[in-house]
CSV table of C-alpha atoms and ligand atoms in Angstrom, one decimal:
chain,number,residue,atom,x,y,z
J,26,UNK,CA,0.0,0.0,0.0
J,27,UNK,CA,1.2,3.4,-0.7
J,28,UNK,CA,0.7,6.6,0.7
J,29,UNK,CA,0.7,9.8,-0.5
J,30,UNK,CA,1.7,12.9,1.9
J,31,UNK,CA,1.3,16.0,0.2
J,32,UNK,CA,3.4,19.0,2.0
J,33,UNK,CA,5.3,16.2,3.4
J,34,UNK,CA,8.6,17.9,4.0
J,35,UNK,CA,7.1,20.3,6.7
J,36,UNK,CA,6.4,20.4,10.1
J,37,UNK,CA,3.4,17.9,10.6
J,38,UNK,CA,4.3,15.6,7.2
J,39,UNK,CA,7.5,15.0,8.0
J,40,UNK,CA,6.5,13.7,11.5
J,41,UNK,CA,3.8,12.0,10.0
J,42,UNK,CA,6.2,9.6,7.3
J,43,UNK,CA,8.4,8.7,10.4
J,44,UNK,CA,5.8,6.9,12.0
J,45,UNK,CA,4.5,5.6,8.4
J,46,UNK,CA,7.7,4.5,7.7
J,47,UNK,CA,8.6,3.0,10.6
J,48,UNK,CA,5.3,0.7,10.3
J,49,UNK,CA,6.6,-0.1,6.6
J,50,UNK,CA,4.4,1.4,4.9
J,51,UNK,CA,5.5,2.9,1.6
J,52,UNK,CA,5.3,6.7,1.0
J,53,UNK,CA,6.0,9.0,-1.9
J,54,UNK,CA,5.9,12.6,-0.5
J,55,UNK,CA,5.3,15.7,-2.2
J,56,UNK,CA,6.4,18.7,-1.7
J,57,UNK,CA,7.4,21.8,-3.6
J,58,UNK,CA,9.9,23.6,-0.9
J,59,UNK,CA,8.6,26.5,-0.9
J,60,UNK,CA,10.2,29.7,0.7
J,61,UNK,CA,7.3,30.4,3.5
J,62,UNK,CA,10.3,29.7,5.7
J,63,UNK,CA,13.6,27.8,5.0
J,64,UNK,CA,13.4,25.2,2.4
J,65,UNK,CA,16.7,23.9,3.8
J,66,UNK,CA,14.8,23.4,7.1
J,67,UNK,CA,12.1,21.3,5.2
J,68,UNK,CA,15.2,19.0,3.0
J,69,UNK,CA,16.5,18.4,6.7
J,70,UNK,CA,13.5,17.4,8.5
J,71,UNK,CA,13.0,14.5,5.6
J,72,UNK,CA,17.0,13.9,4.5
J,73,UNK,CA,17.5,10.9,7.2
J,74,UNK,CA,14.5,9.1,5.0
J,75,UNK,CA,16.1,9.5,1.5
J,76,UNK,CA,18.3,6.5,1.4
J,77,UNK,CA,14.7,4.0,2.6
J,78,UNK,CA,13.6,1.8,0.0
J,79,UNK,CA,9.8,3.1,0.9
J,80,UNK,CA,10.3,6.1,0.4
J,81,UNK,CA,10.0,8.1,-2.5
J,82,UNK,CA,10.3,12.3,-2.7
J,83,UNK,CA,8.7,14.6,-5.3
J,84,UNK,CA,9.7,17.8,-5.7
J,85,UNK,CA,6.7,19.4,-7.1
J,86,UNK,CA,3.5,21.7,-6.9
J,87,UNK,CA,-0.1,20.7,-6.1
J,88,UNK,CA,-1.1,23.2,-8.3
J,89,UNK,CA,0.1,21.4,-11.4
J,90,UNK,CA,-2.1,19.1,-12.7
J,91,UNK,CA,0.4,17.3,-15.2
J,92,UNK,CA,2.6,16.1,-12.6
J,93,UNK,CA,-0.3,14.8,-10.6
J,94,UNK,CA,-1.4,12.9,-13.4
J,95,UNK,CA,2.0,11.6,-14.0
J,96,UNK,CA,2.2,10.6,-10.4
J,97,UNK,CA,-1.2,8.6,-10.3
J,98,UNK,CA,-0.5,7.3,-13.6
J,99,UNK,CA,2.6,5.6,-12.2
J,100,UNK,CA,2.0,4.7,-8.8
J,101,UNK,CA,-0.7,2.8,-7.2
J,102,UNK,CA,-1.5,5.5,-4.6
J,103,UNK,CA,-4.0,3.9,-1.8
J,104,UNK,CA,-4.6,6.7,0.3
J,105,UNK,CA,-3.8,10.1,0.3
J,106,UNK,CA,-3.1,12.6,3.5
J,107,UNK,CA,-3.4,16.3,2.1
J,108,UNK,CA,-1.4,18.5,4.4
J,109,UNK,CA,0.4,20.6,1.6
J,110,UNK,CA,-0.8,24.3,2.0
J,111,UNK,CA,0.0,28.4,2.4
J,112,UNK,CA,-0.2,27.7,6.3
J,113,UNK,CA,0.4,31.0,7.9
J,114,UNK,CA,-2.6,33.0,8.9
J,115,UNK,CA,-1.6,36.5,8.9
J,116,UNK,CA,0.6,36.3,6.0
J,117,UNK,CA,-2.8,35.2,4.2
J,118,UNK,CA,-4.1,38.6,4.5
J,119,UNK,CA,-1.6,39.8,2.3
J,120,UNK,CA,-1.4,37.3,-0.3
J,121,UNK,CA,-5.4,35.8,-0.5
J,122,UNK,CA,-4.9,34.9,-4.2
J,123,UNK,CA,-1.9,32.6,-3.5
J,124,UNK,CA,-3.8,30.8,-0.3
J,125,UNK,CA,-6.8,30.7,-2.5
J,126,UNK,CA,-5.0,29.2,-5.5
J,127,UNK,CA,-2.6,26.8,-3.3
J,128,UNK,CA,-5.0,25.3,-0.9
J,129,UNK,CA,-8.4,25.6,-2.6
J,130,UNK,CA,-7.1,24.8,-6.3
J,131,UNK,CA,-4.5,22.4,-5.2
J,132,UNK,CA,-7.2,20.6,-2.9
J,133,UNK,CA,-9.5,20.1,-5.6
J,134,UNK,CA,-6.8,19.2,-7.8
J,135,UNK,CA,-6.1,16.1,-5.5
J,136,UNK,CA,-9.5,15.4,-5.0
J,137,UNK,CA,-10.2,14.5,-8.8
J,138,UNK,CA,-7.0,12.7,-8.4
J,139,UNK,CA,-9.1,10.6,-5.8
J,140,UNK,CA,-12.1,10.0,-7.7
J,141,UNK,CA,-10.4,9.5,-11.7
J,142,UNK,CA,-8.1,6.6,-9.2
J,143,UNK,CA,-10.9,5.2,-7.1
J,144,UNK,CA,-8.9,6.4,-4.3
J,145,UNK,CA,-10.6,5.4,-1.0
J,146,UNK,CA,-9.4,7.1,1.7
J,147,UNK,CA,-8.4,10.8,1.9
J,148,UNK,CA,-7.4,13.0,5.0
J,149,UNK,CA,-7.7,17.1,4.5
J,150,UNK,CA,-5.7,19.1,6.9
J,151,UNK,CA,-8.0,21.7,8.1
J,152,UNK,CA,-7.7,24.0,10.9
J,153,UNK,CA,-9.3,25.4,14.3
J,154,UNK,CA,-9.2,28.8,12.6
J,155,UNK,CA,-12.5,27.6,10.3
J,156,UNK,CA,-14.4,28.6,14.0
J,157,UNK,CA,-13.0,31.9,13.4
J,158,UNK,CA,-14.3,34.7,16.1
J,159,UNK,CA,-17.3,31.8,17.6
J,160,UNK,CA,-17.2,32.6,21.2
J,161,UNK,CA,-19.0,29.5,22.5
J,162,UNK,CA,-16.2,26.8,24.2
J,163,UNK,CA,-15.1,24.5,23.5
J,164,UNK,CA,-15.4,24.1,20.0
J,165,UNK,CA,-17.1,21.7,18.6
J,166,UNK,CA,-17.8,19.9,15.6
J,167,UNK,CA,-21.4,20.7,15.6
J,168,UNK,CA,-20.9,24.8,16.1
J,169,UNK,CA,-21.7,27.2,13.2
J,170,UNK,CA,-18.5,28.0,11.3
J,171,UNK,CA,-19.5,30.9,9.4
J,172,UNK,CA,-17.0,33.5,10.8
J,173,UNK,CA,-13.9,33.2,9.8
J,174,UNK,CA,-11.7,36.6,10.0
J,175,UNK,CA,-8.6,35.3,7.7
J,176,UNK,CA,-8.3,34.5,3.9
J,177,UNK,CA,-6.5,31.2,5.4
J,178,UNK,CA,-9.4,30.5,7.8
J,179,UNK,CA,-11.6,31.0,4.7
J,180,UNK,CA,-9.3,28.1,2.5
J,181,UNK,CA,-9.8,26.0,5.0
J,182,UNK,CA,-13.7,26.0,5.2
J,183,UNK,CA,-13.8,25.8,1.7
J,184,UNK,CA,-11.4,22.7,1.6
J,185,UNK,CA,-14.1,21.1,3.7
J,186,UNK,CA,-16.8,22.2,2.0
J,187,UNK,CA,-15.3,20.7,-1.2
J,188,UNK,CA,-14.4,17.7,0.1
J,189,UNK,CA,-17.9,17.1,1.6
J,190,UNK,CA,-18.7,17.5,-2.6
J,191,UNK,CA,-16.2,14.8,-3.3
J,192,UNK,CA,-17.2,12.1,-0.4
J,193,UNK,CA,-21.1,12.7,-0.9
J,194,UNK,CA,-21.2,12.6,-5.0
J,195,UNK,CA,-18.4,10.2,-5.6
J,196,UNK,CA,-17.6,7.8,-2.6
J,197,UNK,CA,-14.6,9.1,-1.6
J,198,UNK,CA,-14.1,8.5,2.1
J,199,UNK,CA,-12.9,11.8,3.3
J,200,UNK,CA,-11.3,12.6,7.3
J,201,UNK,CA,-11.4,16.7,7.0
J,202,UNK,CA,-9.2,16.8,10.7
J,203,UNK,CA,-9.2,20.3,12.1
J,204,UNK,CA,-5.5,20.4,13.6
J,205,UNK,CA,-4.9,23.0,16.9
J,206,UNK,CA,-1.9,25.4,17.2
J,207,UNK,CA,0.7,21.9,16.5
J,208,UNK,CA,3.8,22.4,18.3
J,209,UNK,CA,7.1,20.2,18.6
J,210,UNK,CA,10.6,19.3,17.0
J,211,UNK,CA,10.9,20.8,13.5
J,212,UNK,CA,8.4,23.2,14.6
J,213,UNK,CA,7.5,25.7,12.5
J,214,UNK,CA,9.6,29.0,12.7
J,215,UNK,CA,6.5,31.6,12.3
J,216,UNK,CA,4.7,30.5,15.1
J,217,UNK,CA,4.7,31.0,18.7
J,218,UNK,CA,6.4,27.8,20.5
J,219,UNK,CA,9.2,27.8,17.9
J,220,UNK,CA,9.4,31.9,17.6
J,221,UNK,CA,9.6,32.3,21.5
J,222,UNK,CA,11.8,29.3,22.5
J,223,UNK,CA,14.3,30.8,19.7
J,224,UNK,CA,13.9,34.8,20.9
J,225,UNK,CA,13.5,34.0,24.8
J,226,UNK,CA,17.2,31.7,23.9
J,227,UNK,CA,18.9,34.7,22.1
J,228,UNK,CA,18.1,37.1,24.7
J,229,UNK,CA,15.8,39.1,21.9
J,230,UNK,CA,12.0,40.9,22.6
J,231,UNK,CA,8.9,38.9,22.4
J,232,UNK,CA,6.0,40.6,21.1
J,233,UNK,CA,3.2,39.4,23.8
J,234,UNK,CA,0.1,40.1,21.7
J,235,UNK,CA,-3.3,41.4,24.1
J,236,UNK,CA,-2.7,41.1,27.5
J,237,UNK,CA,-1.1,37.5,27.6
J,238,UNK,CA,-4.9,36.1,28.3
J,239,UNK,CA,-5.2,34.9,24.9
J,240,UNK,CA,-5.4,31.1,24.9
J,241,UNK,CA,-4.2,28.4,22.7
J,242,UNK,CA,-5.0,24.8,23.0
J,243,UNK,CA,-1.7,23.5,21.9
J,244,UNK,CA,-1.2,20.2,20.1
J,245,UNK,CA,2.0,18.2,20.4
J,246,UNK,CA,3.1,16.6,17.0
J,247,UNK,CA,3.2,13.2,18.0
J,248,UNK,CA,-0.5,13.4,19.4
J,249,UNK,CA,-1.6,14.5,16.1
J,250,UNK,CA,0.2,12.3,13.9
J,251,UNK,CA,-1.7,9.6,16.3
J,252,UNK,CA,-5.0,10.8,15.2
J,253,UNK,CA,-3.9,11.4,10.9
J,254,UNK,CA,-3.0,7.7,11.6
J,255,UNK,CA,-6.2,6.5,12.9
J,256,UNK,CA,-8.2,8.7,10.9
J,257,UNK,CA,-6.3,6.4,7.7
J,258,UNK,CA,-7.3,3.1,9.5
J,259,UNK,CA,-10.9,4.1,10.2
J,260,UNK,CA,-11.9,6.3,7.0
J,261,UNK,CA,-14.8,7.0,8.2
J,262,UNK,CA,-17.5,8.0,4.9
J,263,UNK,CA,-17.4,11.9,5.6
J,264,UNK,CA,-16.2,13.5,9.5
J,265,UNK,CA,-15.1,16.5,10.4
J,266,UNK,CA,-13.1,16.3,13.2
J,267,UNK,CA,-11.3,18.4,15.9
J,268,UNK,CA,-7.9,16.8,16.7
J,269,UNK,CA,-6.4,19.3,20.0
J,270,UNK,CA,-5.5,18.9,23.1
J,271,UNK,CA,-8.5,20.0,25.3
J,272,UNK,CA,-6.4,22.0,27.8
J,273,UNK,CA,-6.4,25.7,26.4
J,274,UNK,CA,-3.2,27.3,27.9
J,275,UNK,CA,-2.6,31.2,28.6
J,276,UNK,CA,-0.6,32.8,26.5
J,277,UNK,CA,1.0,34.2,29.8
J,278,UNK,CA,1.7,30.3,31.1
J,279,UNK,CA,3.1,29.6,27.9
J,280,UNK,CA,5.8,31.8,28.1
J,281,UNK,CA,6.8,31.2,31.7
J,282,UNK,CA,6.9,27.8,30.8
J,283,UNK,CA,9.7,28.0,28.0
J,284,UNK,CA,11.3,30.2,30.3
J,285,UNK,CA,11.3,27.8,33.0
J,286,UNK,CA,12.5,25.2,30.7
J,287,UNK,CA,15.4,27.4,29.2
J,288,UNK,CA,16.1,29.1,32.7
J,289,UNK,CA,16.0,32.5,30.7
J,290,UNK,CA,13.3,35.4,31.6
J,291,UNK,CA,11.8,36.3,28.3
J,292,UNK,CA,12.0,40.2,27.3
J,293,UNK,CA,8.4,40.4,26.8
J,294,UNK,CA,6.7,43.8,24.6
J,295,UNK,CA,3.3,44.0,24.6
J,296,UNK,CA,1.5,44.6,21.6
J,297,UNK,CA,-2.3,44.8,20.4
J,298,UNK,CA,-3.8,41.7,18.9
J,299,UNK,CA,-2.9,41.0,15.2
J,300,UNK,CA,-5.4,41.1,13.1
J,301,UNK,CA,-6.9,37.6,11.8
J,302,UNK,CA,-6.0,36.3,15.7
J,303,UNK,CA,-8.4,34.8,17.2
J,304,UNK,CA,-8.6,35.1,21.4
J,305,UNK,CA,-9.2,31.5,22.4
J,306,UNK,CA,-9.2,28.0,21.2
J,307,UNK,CA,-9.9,25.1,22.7
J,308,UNK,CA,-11.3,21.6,21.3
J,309,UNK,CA,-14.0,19.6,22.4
J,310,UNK,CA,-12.2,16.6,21.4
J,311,UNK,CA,-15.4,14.3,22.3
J,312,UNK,CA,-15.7,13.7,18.6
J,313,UNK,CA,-12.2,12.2,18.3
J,314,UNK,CA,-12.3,9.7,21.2
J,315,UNK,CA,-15.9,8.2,19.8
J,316,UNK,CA,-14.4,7.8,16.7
J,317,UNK,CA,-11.3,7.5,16.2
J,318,UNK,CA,-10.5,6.2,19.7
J,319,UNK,CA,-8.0,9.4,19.9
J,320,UNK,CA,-6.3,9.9,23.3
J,321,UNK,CA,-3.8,12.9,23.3
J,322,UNK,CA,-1.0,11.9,25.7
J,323,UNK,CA,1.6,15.0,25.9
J,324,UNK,CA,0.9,17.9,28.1
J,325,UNK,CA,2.3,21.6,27.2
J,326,UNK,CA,5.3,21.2,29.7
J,327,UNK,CA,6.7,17.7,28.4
J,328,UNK,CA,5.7,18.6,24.9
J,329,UNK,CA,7.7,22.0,25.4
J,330,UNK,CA,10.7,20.6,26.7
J,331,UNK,CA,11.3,18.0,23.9
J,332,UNK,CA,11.0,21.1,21.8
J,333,UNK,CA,13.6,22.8,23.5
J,334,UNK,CA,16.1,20.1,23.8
J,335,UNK,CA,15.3,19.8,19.6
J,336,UNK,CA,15.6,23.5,19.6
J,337,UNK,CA,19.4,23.1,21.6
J,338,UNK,CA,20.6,20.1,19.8
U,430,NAD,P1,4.3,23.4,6.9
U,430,NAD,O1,4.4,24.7,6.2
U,430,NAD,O2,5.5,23.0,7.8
U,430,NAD,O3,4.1,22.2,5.9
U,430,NAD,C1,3.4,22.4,4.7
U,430,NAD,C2,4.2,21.9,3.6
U,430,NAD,O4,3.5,22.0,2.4
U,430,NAD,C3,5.5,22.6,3.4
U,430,NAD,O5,6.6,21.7,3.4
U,430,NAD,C4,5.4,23.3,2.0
U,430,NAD,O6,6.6,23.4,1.3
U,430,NAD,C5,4.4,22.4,1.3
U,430,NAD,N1,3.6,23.1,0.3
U,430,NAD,C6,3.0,24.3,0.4
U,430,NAD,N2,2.5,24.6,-0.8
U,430,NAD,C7,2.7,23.6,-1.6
U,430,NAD,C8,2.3,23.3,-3.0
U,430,NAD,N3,1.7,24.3,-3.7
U,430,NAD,N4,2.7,22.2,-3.5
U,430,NAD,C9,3.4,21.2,-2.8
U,430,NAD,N5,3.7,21.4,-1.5
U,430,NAD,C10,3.4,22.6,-0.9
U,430,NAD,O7,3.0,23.4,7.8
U,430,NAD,P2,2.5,22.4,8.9
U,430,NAD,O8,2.4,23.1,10.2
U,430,NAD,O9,3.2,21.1,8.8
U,430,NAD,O10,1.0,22.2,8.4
U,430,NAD,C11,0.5,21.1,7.6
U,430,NAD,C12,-1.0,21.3,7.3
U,430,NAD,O11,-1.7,21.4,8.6
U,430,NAD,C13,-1.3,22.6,6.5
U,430,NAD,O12,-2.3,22.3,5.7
U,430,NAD,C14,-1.8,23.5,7.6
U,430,NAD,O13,-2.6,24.5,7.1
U,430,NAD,C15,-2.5,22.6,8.5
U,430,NAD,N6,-2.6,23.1,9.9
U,430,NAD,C16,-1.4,23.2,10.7
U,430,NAD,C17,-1.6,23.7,12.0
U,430,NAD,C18,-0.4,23.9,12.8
U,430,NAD,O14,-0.5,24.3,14.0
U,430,NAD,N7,0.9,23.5,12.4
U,430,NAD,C19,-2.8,24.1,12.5
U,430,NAD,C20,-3.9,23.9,11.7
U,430,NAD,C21,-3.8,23.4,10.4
């Protein structure tokens, strides 16, 4: 069986064909390298893979619809786990057309992949950011998601809605798994548990956005990879599904957390809330347990540390 992980050279993918990997399961991954941040961060968090007989790396765009033909022409591709997007939210305000082109376009794009192959089993990446400004907590599945305040946020609804199209008119078994704030080794560098643990270590400023109330309800990689993995071996017909942590954390915590792990105090500014932040997030992971049988195991201070000692090595 083979798997294709689009965007799997980033944070989450490449965490994701370790463990696939290690089960023997053959992957071809495909990525495009983008310069979002450090493509040379991306060749590293994949180069101890290249020399495994299972798996295979593309270099290549989702947008391009001859080299996904040629790639499902070749390869008997079981199931595919779409994680390749334009991932940053504020960013997205200034560049809607390439978030709109990259992970709207390049969804469908894989998703006609999935139905000209008979492909059974397909897992969108979407995101907590779909619930937008809701004020109700926790989130949950079942909650109106019709306020998004960020071109990304907006993506990411549509990817759902899309794949909905997909799973109700032609059978494809769609997972649309809404990921929150993922943090861990080979984190990535724009956002907060990466950012901080890198300025707090350097001696530089934070920026502190609001009054530190803010609250995230971080994810630890591995957690997540546990859920994309049972999500594959449960394809359920059509879920939406919240895959956090269900322990919001203060932003203030947060950061006297890394500072406790690094032994550093952090040089904190504070500045007004970005716009396309949200205030809160925090899953109602009920959803996730029924289904999927999904148990996140690593809390914000072990999860942390291994990012730190990554961070330091
Ligand atoms: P990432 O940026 O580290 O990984 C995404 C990868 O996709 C990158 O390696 C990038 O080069 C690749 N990519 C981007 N555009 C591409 C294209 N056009 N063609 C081929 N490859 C392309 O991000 P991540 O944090 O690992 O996120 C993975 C997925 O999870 C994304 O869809 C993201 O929106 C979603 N998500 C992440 C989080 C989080 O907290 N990290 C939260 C919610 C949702």
């Amino acid at each position: 069986m083979k798997i294709l992980v689009t965007g799997g050279a980033g944070f989450i993918g490449s965490h994701l064909i370790d463990k696939l990997l290690s089960n023997g399961i053959e992957v071809i991954c495909l990525d495009n390298f983008n310069d979002y941040y450090s493509p040379e961060r991306k060749r590293k968090n994949i180069a101890h893979n290249l020399s495994n007989k299972n798996f295979t790396l593309i270099k290549g765009d989702i947008t391009d619809n001859a080299l996904l033909d040629t790639i499902f022409n070749k390869n008997k591709i079981a199931k595919i786990v779409h994680l390749a997007a334009r991932a940053g939210v504020r960013p997205s305000l200034d560049d809607p057309g390439l978030y709109t082109k990259v992970n709207i376009l390049g969804t469908l794009n894989l998703l006609e992949q999935a139905r000209k192959h008979a492909i059974k089993t397909f897992i969108f990446s979407s995101s907590s950011s779909v619930y937008g400004s809701n004020k109700k907590m926790p989130f949950s599945e079942t909650d109106v998601t019709e306020n998004q305040i960020s071109p990304y946020a907006i993506t990411k609804k549509s990817g759902e809605m899309i794949c909905k199209f997909y799973s109700e008119t032609y059978g494809v078994h769609i997972t649309c798994l809404r990921f929150f704030t993922v943090y861990g080794p080979r984190g990535r560098p724009d956002m907060a548990p990466y950012k901080f643990t890198e300025l707090i270590a350097k001696g530089c400023q934070i920026e502190m956005y609001g009054d530190g109330s803010s609250r995230r309800d971080y994810t630890y990689v591995s957690d997540v990879v546990e859920g994309i993995l049972l999500s594959l071996e449960k394809s359920p017909k059509y879920e939406i599904i919240n895959l956090g942590n269900g322990n919001p954390v203060e932003l203030k915590r947060f950061i006297s957390t890394i500072e406790e792990l690094l032994g550093k105090r952090a040089n904190i500014v504070k500045k007004p809330m970005p716009k396309g932040d949200v205030l809160a997030t925090y899953a109602d992971i009920s959803k996730a347990k029924k289904i999927l049988g999904y148990n996140p195991k690593v809390s914000i201070e072990e999860g942390l540390k291994n990012l730190i000692e990554w961070y330091k090595s």
